[in-house]
Coordinates of C-alpha atoms in Angstrom, one line a residue:
Chain A
M1087 CA -34.4 -55.3 -84.6
V1088 CA -33.9 -51.7 -85.5
P1089 CA -36.6 -49.7 -87.3
Q1090 CA -36.6 -50.4 -91.0
N1091 CA -37.6 -47.0 -92.2
L1092 CA -34.4 -45.3 -91.0
R1093 CA -30.9 -45.0 -92.2
Y1094 CA -27.9 -45.3 -89.8
T1095 CA -24.4 -44.1 -89.3
K1096 CA -21.3 -45.7 -87.8
D1097 CA -21.6 -43.3 -84.9
H1098 CA -24.9 -45.0 -84.0
E1099 CA -27.2 -42.2 -85.1
W1100 CA -30.4 -42.6 -87.1
I1101 CA -31.9 -40.3 -89.7
L1102 CA -35.4 -40.3 -91.0
A1103 CA -35.8 -38.5 -94.4
D1104 CA -39.2 -37.1 -95.3
G1105 CA -39.0 -35.1 -98.6
D1106 CA -36.2 -32.6 -98.2
T1107 CA -36.2 -32.6 -94.4
A1108 CA -34.8 -35.2 -92.1
T1109 CA -34.9 -36.0 -88.4
V1110 CA -31.8 -37.2 -86.5
G1111 CA -31.4 -39.1 -83.2
I1112 CA -29.2 -41.7 -81.6
T1113 CA -29.9 -45.4 -81.7
D1114 CA -31.1 -47.7 -78.9
F1115 CA -27.6 -49.2 -78.9
A1116 CA -26.1 -45.7 -78.5
Q1117 CA -28.4 -44.8 -75.6
K1118 CA -27.6 -48.0 -73.8
Q1119 CA -23.9 -47.4 -74.2
L1120 CA -24.3 -43.9 -72.8
G1121 CA -26.5 -44.8 -69.9
D1122 CA -28.8 -42.2 -68.2
V1123 CA -28.7 -39.1 -70.4
V1124 CA -28.9 -35.9 -68.3
Y1125 CA -28.1 -33.1 -70.7
V1126 CA -28.3 -32.6 -74.5
E1127 CA -26.5 -29.6 -76.0
L1128 CA -28.4 -28.8 -79.1
P1129 CA -27.3 -26.9 -82.3
A1130 CA -28.8 -23.5 -83.0
V1131 CA -31.5 -23.4 -85.6
G1132 CA -30.0 -22.0 -88.8
T1133 CA -26.7 -23.7 -88.3
V1134 CA -25.4 -25.0 -91.6
L1135 CA -23.8 -28.4 -91.3
A1136 CA -21.4 -30.4 -93.4
V1137 CA -21.4 -34.2 -93.3
H1138 CA -20.0 -35.6 -90.0
Q1139 CA -19.7 -32.1 -88.5
T1140 CA -19.9 -32.0 -84.7
I1141 CA -23.1 -30.2 -83.8
G1142 CA -23.6 -30.9 -80.1
T1143 CA -23.0 -33.2 -77.2
I1144 CA -25.0 -35.7 -75.2
E1145 CA -24.0 -36.0 -71.5
S1146 CA -24.9 -39.0 -69.5
V1147 CA -24.0 -39.4 -65.8
K1148 CA -20.8 -41.1 -66.7
A1149 CA -19.8 -40.0 -70.2
V1150 CA -20.0 -37.3 -72.8
S1151 CA -20.5 -38.1 -76.4
E1152 CA -20.5 -35.9 -79.5
I1153 CA -23.5 -35.6 -81.8
F1154 CA -22.5 -35.5 -85.5
S1155 CA -24.5 -34.4 -88.5
P1156 CA -25.0 -37.6 -90.6
V1157 CA -25.6 -35.5 -93.7
S1158 CA -25.2 -31.9 -95.0
G1159 CA -27.9 -29.3 -94.5
E1160 CA -29.3 -26.6 -92.3
V1161 CA -30.8 -27.1 -88.8
V1162 CA -34.5 -26.2 -88.9
E1163 CA -35.7 -27.4 -85.5
T1164 CA -34.3 -28.9 -82.3
N1165 CA -36.1 -31.0 -79.8
G1166 CA -37.0 -28.5 -77.0
R1167 CA -38.4 -31.3 -74.9
L1168 CA -34.9 -32.6 -74.2
A1169 CA -34.1 -29.5 -72.1
D1170 CA -36.4 -30.7 -69.4
A1171 CA -36.6 -34.3 -70.2
P1172 CA -33.3 -35.5 -71.5
E1173 CA -34.2 -39.0 -70.4
A1174 CA -36.5 -39.2 -73.5
V1175 CA -33.3 -40.1 -75.4
N1176 CA -33.1 -43.3 -73.2
Q1177 CA -36.8 -44.0 -73.0
D1178 CA -37.8 -43.5 -76.6
P1179 CA -34.6 -43.0 -78.8
Y1180 CA -36.4 -43.5 -82.1
G1181 CA -39.4 -41.3 -81.1
Q1182 CA -39.7 -38.6 -78.5
G1183 CA -36.0 -38.7 -78.0
W1184 CA -35.2 -37.3 -81.5
I1185 CA -32.5 -34.6 -81.4
F1186 CA -32.8 -32.2 -84.4
K1187 CA -34.3 -31.7 -87.8
L1188 CA -32.5 -30.4 -90.8
K1189 CA -33.2 -29.4 -94.4
L1190 CA -31.2 -31.7 -96.6
A1191 CA -28.6 -29.9 -98.8
N1192 CA -27.9 -33.0 -100.8
K1193 CA -30.2 -36.0 -100.8
G1194 CA -27.4 -38.0 -102.2
D1195 CA -25.8 -37.9 -98.7
L1196 CA -28.3 -40.4 -97.6
E1197 CA -27.0 -43.0 -100.0
A1198 CA -23.7 -43.2 -98.1
L1199 CA -25.5 -44.3 -94.9
M1200 CA -26.4 -47.8 -93.7
S1201 CA -29.7 -49.5 -94.2
D1202 CA -31.4 -51.2 -91.2
S1203 CA -30.0 -54.6 -92.2
E1204 CA -26.5 -53.2 -92.7
Y1205 CA -26.6 -51.5 -89.3
E1206 CA -27.9 -54.7 -87.7
T1207 CA -24.9 -56.6 -89.2
R1208 CA -22.6 -53.9 -87.7
L1209 CA -24.2 -54.2 -84.3
A1210 CA -23.9 -58.0 -84.4
G1211 CA -20.2 -57.6 -85.1
L1212 CA -19.9 -55.3 -82.0
E1213 CA -21.4 -57.8 -79.7
H1214 CA -18.6 -60.4 -80.2
Chain B
M317 CA -9.2 -60.3 -67.1
K318 CA -9.7 -61.1 -63.4
R319 CA -13.2 -62.1 -62.2
T320 CA -14.6 -61.8 -58.7
R321 CA -16.5 -64.8 -57.4
F322 CA -19.8 -63.0 -58.1
N323 CA -19.2 -62.6 -61.8
A324 CA -21.9 -65.1 -62.7
N325 CA -24.4 -63.4 -60.4
H326 CA -23.9 -60.1 -62.2
R327 CA -24.3 -61.7 -65.6
R328 CA -27.6 -63.4 -64.5
L329 CA -28.9 -60.0 -63.5
G330 CA -28.0 -58.6 -66.9
A331 CA -25.3 -56.2 -65.7
R332 CA -23.3 -54.2 -68.2
M333 CA -19.8 -55.3 -67.6
I334 CA -16.6 -53.3 -68.2
E335 CA -12.9 -53.8 -67.6
F336 CA -11.8 -51.8 -64.6
V337 CA -8.1 -52.0 -63.7
G338 CA -7.9 -55.5 -65.1
W339 CA -11.1 -56.7 -63.5
D340 CA -14.3 -57.7 -65.3
M341 CA -16.8 -55.6 -63.2
P342 CA -20.4 -54.5 -63.4
V343 CA -20.7 -50.8 -64.3
E344 CA -24.5 -50.7 -64.2
Y345 CA -27.6 -52.9 -63.9
K346 CA -30.8 -50.8 -64.2
G347 CA -29.0 -47.5 -64.7
I348 CA -26.8 -45.2 -62.6
I349 CA -29.6 -42.8 -61.5
D350 CA -32.0 -45.6 -60.4
E351 CA -29.3 -47.5 -58.6
H352 CA -28.0 -44.3 -56.9
L353 CA -31.4 -43.3 -55.6
A354 CA -32.1 -46.8 -54.5
C355 CA -29.0 -46.7 -52.3
R356 CA -29.9 -43.3 -50.9
T357 CA -33.5 -44.2 -50.1
A358 CA -33.3 -48.0 -49.3
A359 CA -30.2 -50.0 -49.9
G360 CA -27.6 -51.1 -52.5
L361 CA -25.5 -54.1 -52.9
F362 CA -22.0 -53.8 -54.4
D363 CA -19.4 -56.4 -55.4
V364 CA -16.1 -54.9 -54.3
G365 CA -14.2 -58.1 -54.6
H366 CA -11.5 -56.3 -56.7
M367 CA -10.3 -54.4 -53.6
G368 CA -7.0 -55.5 -52.2
E369 CA -6.4 -57.1 -48.8
I370 CA -3.0 -57.2 -47.1
H371 CA -2.1 -59.0 -43.9
I372 CA 0.4 -57.8 -41.3
T373 CA 1.1 -60.3 -38.6
G374 CA 3.7 -60.7 -35.8
K375 CA 5.1 -59.2 -32.7
D376 CA 5.8 -55.8 -34.3
A377 CA 2.5 -55.6 -36.3
L378 CA 1.3 -52.5 -34.5
A379 CA 4.7 -50.7 -34.7
F380 CA 4.8 -51.5 -38.4
V381 CA 1.3 -50.1 -39.0
Q382 CA 2.3 -47.0 -37.1
H383 CA 5.3 -46.7 -39.3
I384 CA 3.4 -46.8 -42.6
S385 CA 0.2 -45.0 -41.6
P386 CA -0.2 -41.3 -40.5
N387 CA -3.3 -42.1 -38.4
D388 CA -2.8 -43.5 -34.9
A389 CA -3.4 -47.3 -34.9
S390 CA -2.5 -47.5 -31.2
R391 CA -6.0 -46.3 -30.6
L392 CA -7.4 -49.5 -32.2
S393 CA -8.3 -52.5 -30.1
P394 CA -9.3 -55.8 -31.8
G395 CA -12.5 -55.2 -33.8
M396 CA -11.9 -51.6 -34.6
V397 CA -11.4 -50.1 -38.1
Q398 CA -9.6 -46.9 -39.1
Y399 CA -9.4 -44.8 -42.2
T400 CA -5.9 -43.8 -43.1
A401 CA -3.4 -43.4 -45.9
L402 CA -0.3 -45.1 -47.2
L403 CA 2.2 -42.3 -47.8
T404 CA 5.5 -41.8 -49.6
D405 CA 8.4 -40.3 -47.7
R406 CA 7.3 -37.0 -49.4
G407 CA 4.0 -37.2 -47.5
T408 CA 2.0 -37.9 -50.7
Y409 CA -0.5 -40.7 -51.2
V410 CA 0.6 -44.1 -52.4
D411 CA -3.0 -45.0 -51.6
D412 CA -5.8 -44.5 -49.1
M413 CA -6.9 -47.5 -47.0
L414 CA -8.7 -49.0 -44.1
V415 CA -6.8 -50.6 -41.3
Y416 CA -8.6 -53.4 -39.4
C417 CA -7.2 -54.4 -36.0
L418 CA -8.2 -58.1 -35.8
H419 CA -5.8 -59.1 -33.0
P420 CA -3.0 -57.3 -31.3
E421 CA -0.6 -59.0 -33.7
F422 CA -2.8 -59.1 -36.8
Y423 CA -3.8 -56.1 -38.9
L424 CA -5.7 -56.2 -42.2
L425 CA -5.2 -53.4 -44.7
V426 CA -7.9 -52.9 -47.3
V427 CA -6.6 -51.0 -50.3
N428 CA -7.7 -49.9 -53.8
A429 CA -7.8 -52.5 -56.6
S430 CA -5.8 -50.3 -58.8
N431 CA -3.0 -50.1 -56.3
T432 CA -2.9 -53.5 -54.6
D433 CA 0.3 -54.7 -56.2
K434 CA 2.0 -51.3 -55.9
D435 CA 1.0 -51.0 -52.3
Y436 CA 2.1 -54.5 -51.4
A437 CA 5.5 -54.0 -53.0
Y438 CA 5.9 -50.7 -51.2
I439 CA 4.9 -52.1 -47.8
V440 CA 7.3 -55.1 -48.3
G441 CA 10.0 -52.5 -48.9
Q442 CA 9.4 -50.9 -45.5
K443 CA 9.7 -54.1 -43.5
D444 CA 13.4 -54.0 -42.5
G445 CA 13.8 -54.0 -38.7
F446 CA 10.2 -55.0 -38.0
A447 CA 9.3 -58.5 -36.7
V448 CA 6.4 -58.9 -39.0
A449 CA 5.1 -61.2 -41.7
L450 CA 3.4 -59.7 -44.7
D451 CA 1.0 -61.4 -47.1
N452 CA -1.2 -60.3 -50.0
P453 CA -4.0 -62.8 -50.1
S454 CA -6.3 -60.4 -52.1
D455 CA -7.2 -63.1 -54.7
R456 CA -8.6 -65.3 -51.9
Y457 CA -10.9 -62.6 -50.5
S458 CA -14.3 -61.8 -51.7
Q459 CA -16.0 -58.6 -50.6
L460 CA -19.5 -57.2 -50.8
A461 CA -20.8 -53.9 -49.6
L462 CA -24.3 -53.5 -48.4
Q463 CA -25.1 -49.9 -48.0
G464 CA -28.2 -47.8 -47.2
R465 CA -30.7 -47.0 -44.4
R466 CA -32.2 -50.5 -44.7
A467 CA -29.0 -52.4 -44.5
V468 CA -29.5 -53.7 -41.0
E469 CA -33.0 -54.8 -41.7
I470 CA -31.8 -56.7 -44.8
L471 CA -28.7 -58.3 -43.4
Q472 CA -29.9 -59.3 -39.9
P473 CA -32.0 -62.3 -40.9
L474 CA -28.9 -63.7 -42.7
T475 CA -26.4 -63.5 -39.9
D476 CA -25.9 -64.5 -36.3
L477 CA -24.0 -61.2 -35.6
P478 CA -26.1 -58.7 -33.6
L479 CA -25.9 -55.8 -36.2
A480 CA -28.0 -53.1 -34.5
G481 CA -25.5 -52.7 -31.7
M482 CA -22.5 -52.7 -34.0
K483 CA -20.8 -49.3 -34.0
S484 CA -19.6 -47.4 -37.0
F485 CA -16.0 -48.4 -37.9
T486 CA -16.0 -51.7 -36.0
A487 CA -15.8 -55.2 -37.3
A488 CA -16.6 -58.7 -36.2
F489 CA -16.3 -62.3 -37.4
G490 CA -19.5 -64.2 -37.8
K491 CA -21.5 -66.2 -40.2
V492 CA -23.6 -64.8 -43.0
C493 CA -25.6 -67.4 -44.8
E494 CA -23.6 -70.0 -42.9
K495 CA -20.4 -68.7 -44.5
E496 CA -17.6 -67.5 -42.2
C497 CA -17.3 -63.7 -42.8
L498 CA -15.7 -60.6 -41.4
V499 CA -18.3 -57.9 -41.3
S500 CA -17.6 -54.2 -40.7
R501 CA -19.8 -51.2 -40.3
T502 CA -18.1 -49.2 -43.0
G503 CA -18.6 -48.1 -46.6
Y504 CA -18.0 -45.8 -49.4
T505 CA -21.4 -44.2 -50.0
G506 CA -22.2 -41.8 -47.1
E507 CA -24.8 -44.2 -46.0
D508 CA -25.0 -46.6 -43.0
G509 CA -24.0 -50.1 -44.0
F510 CA -21.6 -53.0 -44.0
E511 CA -18.7 -54.4 -45.8
I512 CA -18.6 -58.2 -45.8
Y513 CA -15.4 -60.1 -46.4
T514 CA -15.1 -63.8 -46.9
L515 CA -12.4 -66.3 -47.8
D516 CA -15.1 -68.9 -48.7
P517 CA -14.2 -70.2 -52.2
D518 CA -17.9 -70.3 -53.2
P519 CA -19.6 -67.3 -51.7
G520 CA -22.2 -66.8 -54.5
I521 CA -25.1 -67.4 -52.1
L522 CA -24.3 -64.3 -50.1
W523 CA -25.1 -62.2 -53.2
D524 CA -28.2 -64.0 -54.0
A525 CA -29.5 -64.1 -50.4
I526 CA -29.0 -60.4 -49.9
I527 CA -30.7 -59.6 -53.2
E528 CA -33.6 -61.8 -52.3
K529 CA -34.0 -60.3 -48.8
G530 CA -33.4 -56.7 -50.0
T531 CA -35.4 -56.5 -53.2
P532 CA -38.8 -56.2 -51.5
L533 CA -37.3 -53.4 -49.4
G534 CA -36.1 -51.4 -52.4
L535 CA -32.5 -52.7 -52.6
Q536 CA -30.8 -52.8 -56.0
P537 CA -27.5 -54.2 -57.1
I538 CA -25.1 -51.3 -57.8
G539 CA -22.4 -51.0 -60.4
L540 CA -19.2 -49.0 -60.5
G541 CA -21.0 -46.1 -62.1
A542 CA -23.3 -45.4 -59.2
R543 CA -20.5 -46.3 -56.7
D544 CA -18.7 -43.3 -58.1
T545 CA -21.6 -40.9 -57.9
L546 CA -22.5 -42.0 -54.4
R547 CA -19.0 -41.6 -53.0
L548 CA -18.6 -38.2 -54.7
E549 CA -21.8 -36.8 -53.1
A550 CA -20.4 -37.9 -49.7
K551 CA -17.0 -36.4 -50.7
L552 CA -15.1 -39.6 -50.2
P553 CA -11.9 -39.4 -52.2
L554 CA -11.1 -41.6 -55.2
Y555 CA -7.5 -42.6 -55.7
G556 CA -6.2 -41.4 -59.1
N557 CA -8.7 -38.5 -59.2
D558 CA -8.7 -36.7 -55.9
I559 CA -5.6 -38.1 -54.3
D560 CA -2.3 -39.5 -55.7
E561 CA 1.4 -39.4 -55.4
T562 CA 1.4 -35.6 -56.0
T563 CA -1.0 -34.8 -53.2
T564 CA -0.8 -34.9 -49.4
P565 CA -3.6 -35.6 -46.9
L566 CA -3.3 -32.0 -45.7
E567 CA -4.0 -30.7 -49.2
A568 CA -6.8 -33.3 -49.7
D569 CA -8.5 -31.9 -46.5
F570 CA -7.8 -35.0 -44.5
K571 CA -5.8 -33.5 -41.7
W572 CA -7.8 -35.6 -39.3
I573 CA -6.0 -38.7 -40.4
V574 CA -2.6 -37.2 -39.8
K575 CA -1.7 -37.6 -36.1
F576 CA 1.6 -35.7 -35.7
K577 CA 1.8 -36.4 -32.0
K578 CA 1.8 -40.2 -32.3
G579 CA 5.5 -40.4 -33.2
D580 CA 7.3 -40.9 -36.5
F581 CA 5.7 -42.2 -39.6
L582 CA 6.4 -42.2 -43.4
G583 CA 6.1 -38.7 -44.7
R584 CA 5.9 -37.0 -41.3
D585 CA 8.7 -34.5 -41.8
V586 CA 7.3 -33.2 -45.0
L587 CA 3.8 -32.9 -43.5
V588 CA 5.1 -31.1 -40.4
R589 CA 6.7 -28.5 -42.7
Q590 CA 3.6 -28.3 -44.9
N591 CA 1.4 -27.9 -41.8
E592 CA 3.6 -25.2 -40.3
G593 CA 4.5 -23.4 -43.5
G594 CA 0.9 -23.3 -44.8
L595 CA -0.6 -25.1 -47.7
A596 CA -0.4 -23.9 -51.2
R597 CA -3.7 -25.5 -52.2
K598 CA -6.6 -27.5 -50.9
L599 CA -9.3 -29.8 -52.2
V600 CA -12.7 -28.2 -52.2
G601 CA -16.2 -29.3 -53.4
F602 CA -17.9 -27.2 -56.0
E603 CA -21.2 -27.1 -57.9
V604 CA -21.5 -26.0 -61.5
V605 CA -23.7 -22.9 -61.7
D606 CA -24.1 -22.8 -65.4
K607 CA -25.2 -25.6 -67.7
G608 CA -22.7 -28.4 -68.2
I609 CA -21.2 -31.3 -66.4
A610 CA -17.7 -31.0 -64.9
R611 CA -15.6 -34.1 -65.5
P612 CA -12.1 -35.2 -64.4
H613 CA -9.2 -33.3 -66.0
Y614 CA -11.3 -30.3 -67.3
P615 CA -9.3 -27.1 -66.7
V616 CA -10.1 -24.9 -63.8
F617 CA -9.7 -21.1 -64.2
L618 CA -9.5 -18.4 -61.5
G619 CA -9.5 -14.8 -62.7
G620 CA -8.8 -15.9 -66.3
S621 CA -5.8 -18.0 -65.7
Q622 CA -5.7 -21.7 -65.3
V623 CA -4.9 -22.9 -61.7
G624 CA -5.6 -26.6 -62.1
H625 CA -7.9 -29.3 -63.1
V626 CA -11.2 -30.9 -62.0
A627 CA -10.3 -33.8 -59.8
S628 CA -13.7 -35.5 -59.7
G629 CA -16.8 -34.3 -61.4
T630 CA -20.1 -35.8 -62.4
F631 CA -23.8 -35.3 -62.5
S632 CA -25.3 -35.8 -59.1
P633 CA -28.3 -38.0 -59.3
L634 CA -29.6 -36.8 -55.9
F635 CA -29.1 -33.0 -56.4
K636 CA -29.7 -33.1 -60.2
K637 CA -26.7 -30.9 -61.0
S638 CA -23.1 -31.2 -61.6
L639 CA -20.9 -31.5 -58.5
G640 CA -17.2 -32.0 -58.2
L641 CA -13.9 -31.7 -56.4
A642 CA -10.9 -29.5 -57.4
Y643 CA -7.7 -28.2 -55.8
L644 CA -7.8 -24.4 -55.5
P645 CA -5.1 -22.1 -54.2
L646 CA -5.5 -21.9 -50.4
A647 CA -6.8 -18.3 -50.3
Q648 CA -9.6 -19.2 -52.7
A649 CA -10.4 -22.6 -51.2
V650 CA -13.3 -21.2 -49.3
V651 CA -17.0 -21.6 -49.6
G652 CA -18.4 -19.0 -52.0
T653 CA -15.4 -18.6 -54.3
E654 CA -16.5 -18.5 -57.9
F655 CA -14.3 -19.9 -60.6
E656 CA -14.6 -21.2 -64.1
I657 CA -14.3 -24.7 -65.6
G658 CA -13.4 -25.2 -69.3
I659 CA -16.0 -27.5 -70.7
R660 CA -15.0 -28.1 -74.3
T661 CA -15.0 -24.7 -75.9
N662 CA -17.0 -22.9 -73.1
R663 CA -16.0 -21.6 -69.7
V664 CA -18.8 -22.3 -67.3
K665 CA -19.2 -20.8 -63.8
A666 CA -18.7 -22.9 -60.7
R667 CA -18.9 -22.1 -57.0
V668 CA -17.2 -23.6 -54.0
V669 CA -19.9 -25.1 -51.7
P670 CA -19.9 -26.8 -48.3
T671 CA -19.1 -30.5 -48.2
P672 CA -20.0 -33.2 -47.9
F673 CA -22.6 -32.5 -50.5
Y674 CA -24.7 -35.2 -48.9
K675 CA -24.9 -36.1 -45.3
R676 CA -27.3 -38.8 -44.1
D677 CA -30.1 -37.7 -41.9
Y678 CA -30.7 -40.9 -39.8

C-alpha cells in the first residue's frame, strides 16, 4: 500500500501538495530498486523548474538515478539532512527522506500525475 | 536464464534477483552496505555457481597449462592453486583464472561466467600437438564462497577437512555436510576464506547449513552487489572492467603472474617487448577527493585532456568514499597524482592512492 495523500509519477517519485507549495521524494519502490543511497545531489534553492526537468541525482552504491521535477515551480527548500544521512531515503522515503520542496507554478500540473490507486496498479504491473 | 542449484535458497531468503550474463543471480539480500560490512567483520556466503570450470587431463596436462598460462604451473604440486591469466597471442587478457593442480595429469581451470564459452573455445583451439583431453563441465559444478575472518569457525563443524592447517592457495577434497567437495583457501574479497566446489546434483543443504552455522556469528548471504564492492576494495580485478582483450597483465599491474623465465607461453613475445620497451600506461587505484561517485566508463582527464576512462569505480562501504581503478599514462601512474573524473556535467578531483585499498589485519 502506498500513502493515499500523495500523487505519483511514472519515475517513481511522490509529491505532497499543501496549498501552493509541494514536497517531493522518491517512492518505497524506487528506494528498493536503488538499494543503499549514499549521496543525493540537490537542486539550488531558487531554481525554476519545468515539468520533468532533471534537477539532481541520487547515487546508491551500485547505481545513479536522476531526480526529476514532477511539476513546474521554484525550489524553495531542500532536505539538508540528506547530506549527512542519505540513508533516510531508504529508511523513510515518504517522511524524513523527502528531497525538495517547491512553490507550484501551476496547480494544474498535479492533475496529470497518478493517484495512489493508479500508482499501485502500475506497480502491480511491474511485478509480473 | 540459467539457474544455479541454490536459486531456491536465495528466493527463500528474499534476495533481489537480477540477470547477470545469462544467469538468474542474487544481487542483494539485506543491502550492499550491510552485506559488505558483515563480510569484513565476520563472514559472508556467496553463490558463485555461475563461474566456469574447465578440465585439462592427460599426459601433457602440465605442458598445456604452461602453454596457455603466463604463470608457472610447474611450481604446483597436487593440492595447490595459482592465480593466472588466459592470454591472446598479443599478450592481452582473454580472461583471468585460477589453476588448480589436482593430480599431475589433471588441472582444473576456474574462469569467469561471462567468458566460460569463449575461454573453452579458445583453449580447445590451442590443443594441437598436446596429448590432453579438454572438458567444460561448468554446468555440473556448483560453487560457494565462504569469506571472512570467521570462515574457519563456521565451516569446520561441517567438514572432516582440517581447515586451520590449510594454507592459502591450497585445495583439498573432502566432505562438507556429507557431500563430496573440493575446498580451496581462496576467494575474491580480500578476506580469509574458502571456495567450495561440488558436483553433487542436490547441494542445497550446503547453503542452508553454512547460513545456519554462520548467522549467530554475524555471517550474511552476499549478492553480486557487495561481491563487487568487496573485490574492488581489495583491488582484485574484474574482467570487462579492469582487464580485457585490450589490456595486458603488465599494464594491469600483475607482472607477478608473468614468469618470463619459465619458457614459451601465449603472448610471451609481446609481453617481453612491452616489459623491455616500457609500458605506456598502468592500472592504478584512486579515491575521489571531491563529492561524487566514480563509475565505470566515466572519462578521466589529466591536465585538461582526456586520457582514458574509469575502469572500476564505486562507493566503498568500508571507507565511506568513492574508490576506483583507472589506467593512467605511466609517468602519472604513481601515488599522489591528481587528476579529474567527468561525473555528468562536473569534473571532480581524484587522487592516486596506495593499493590495495583494504588489506586484512589478521
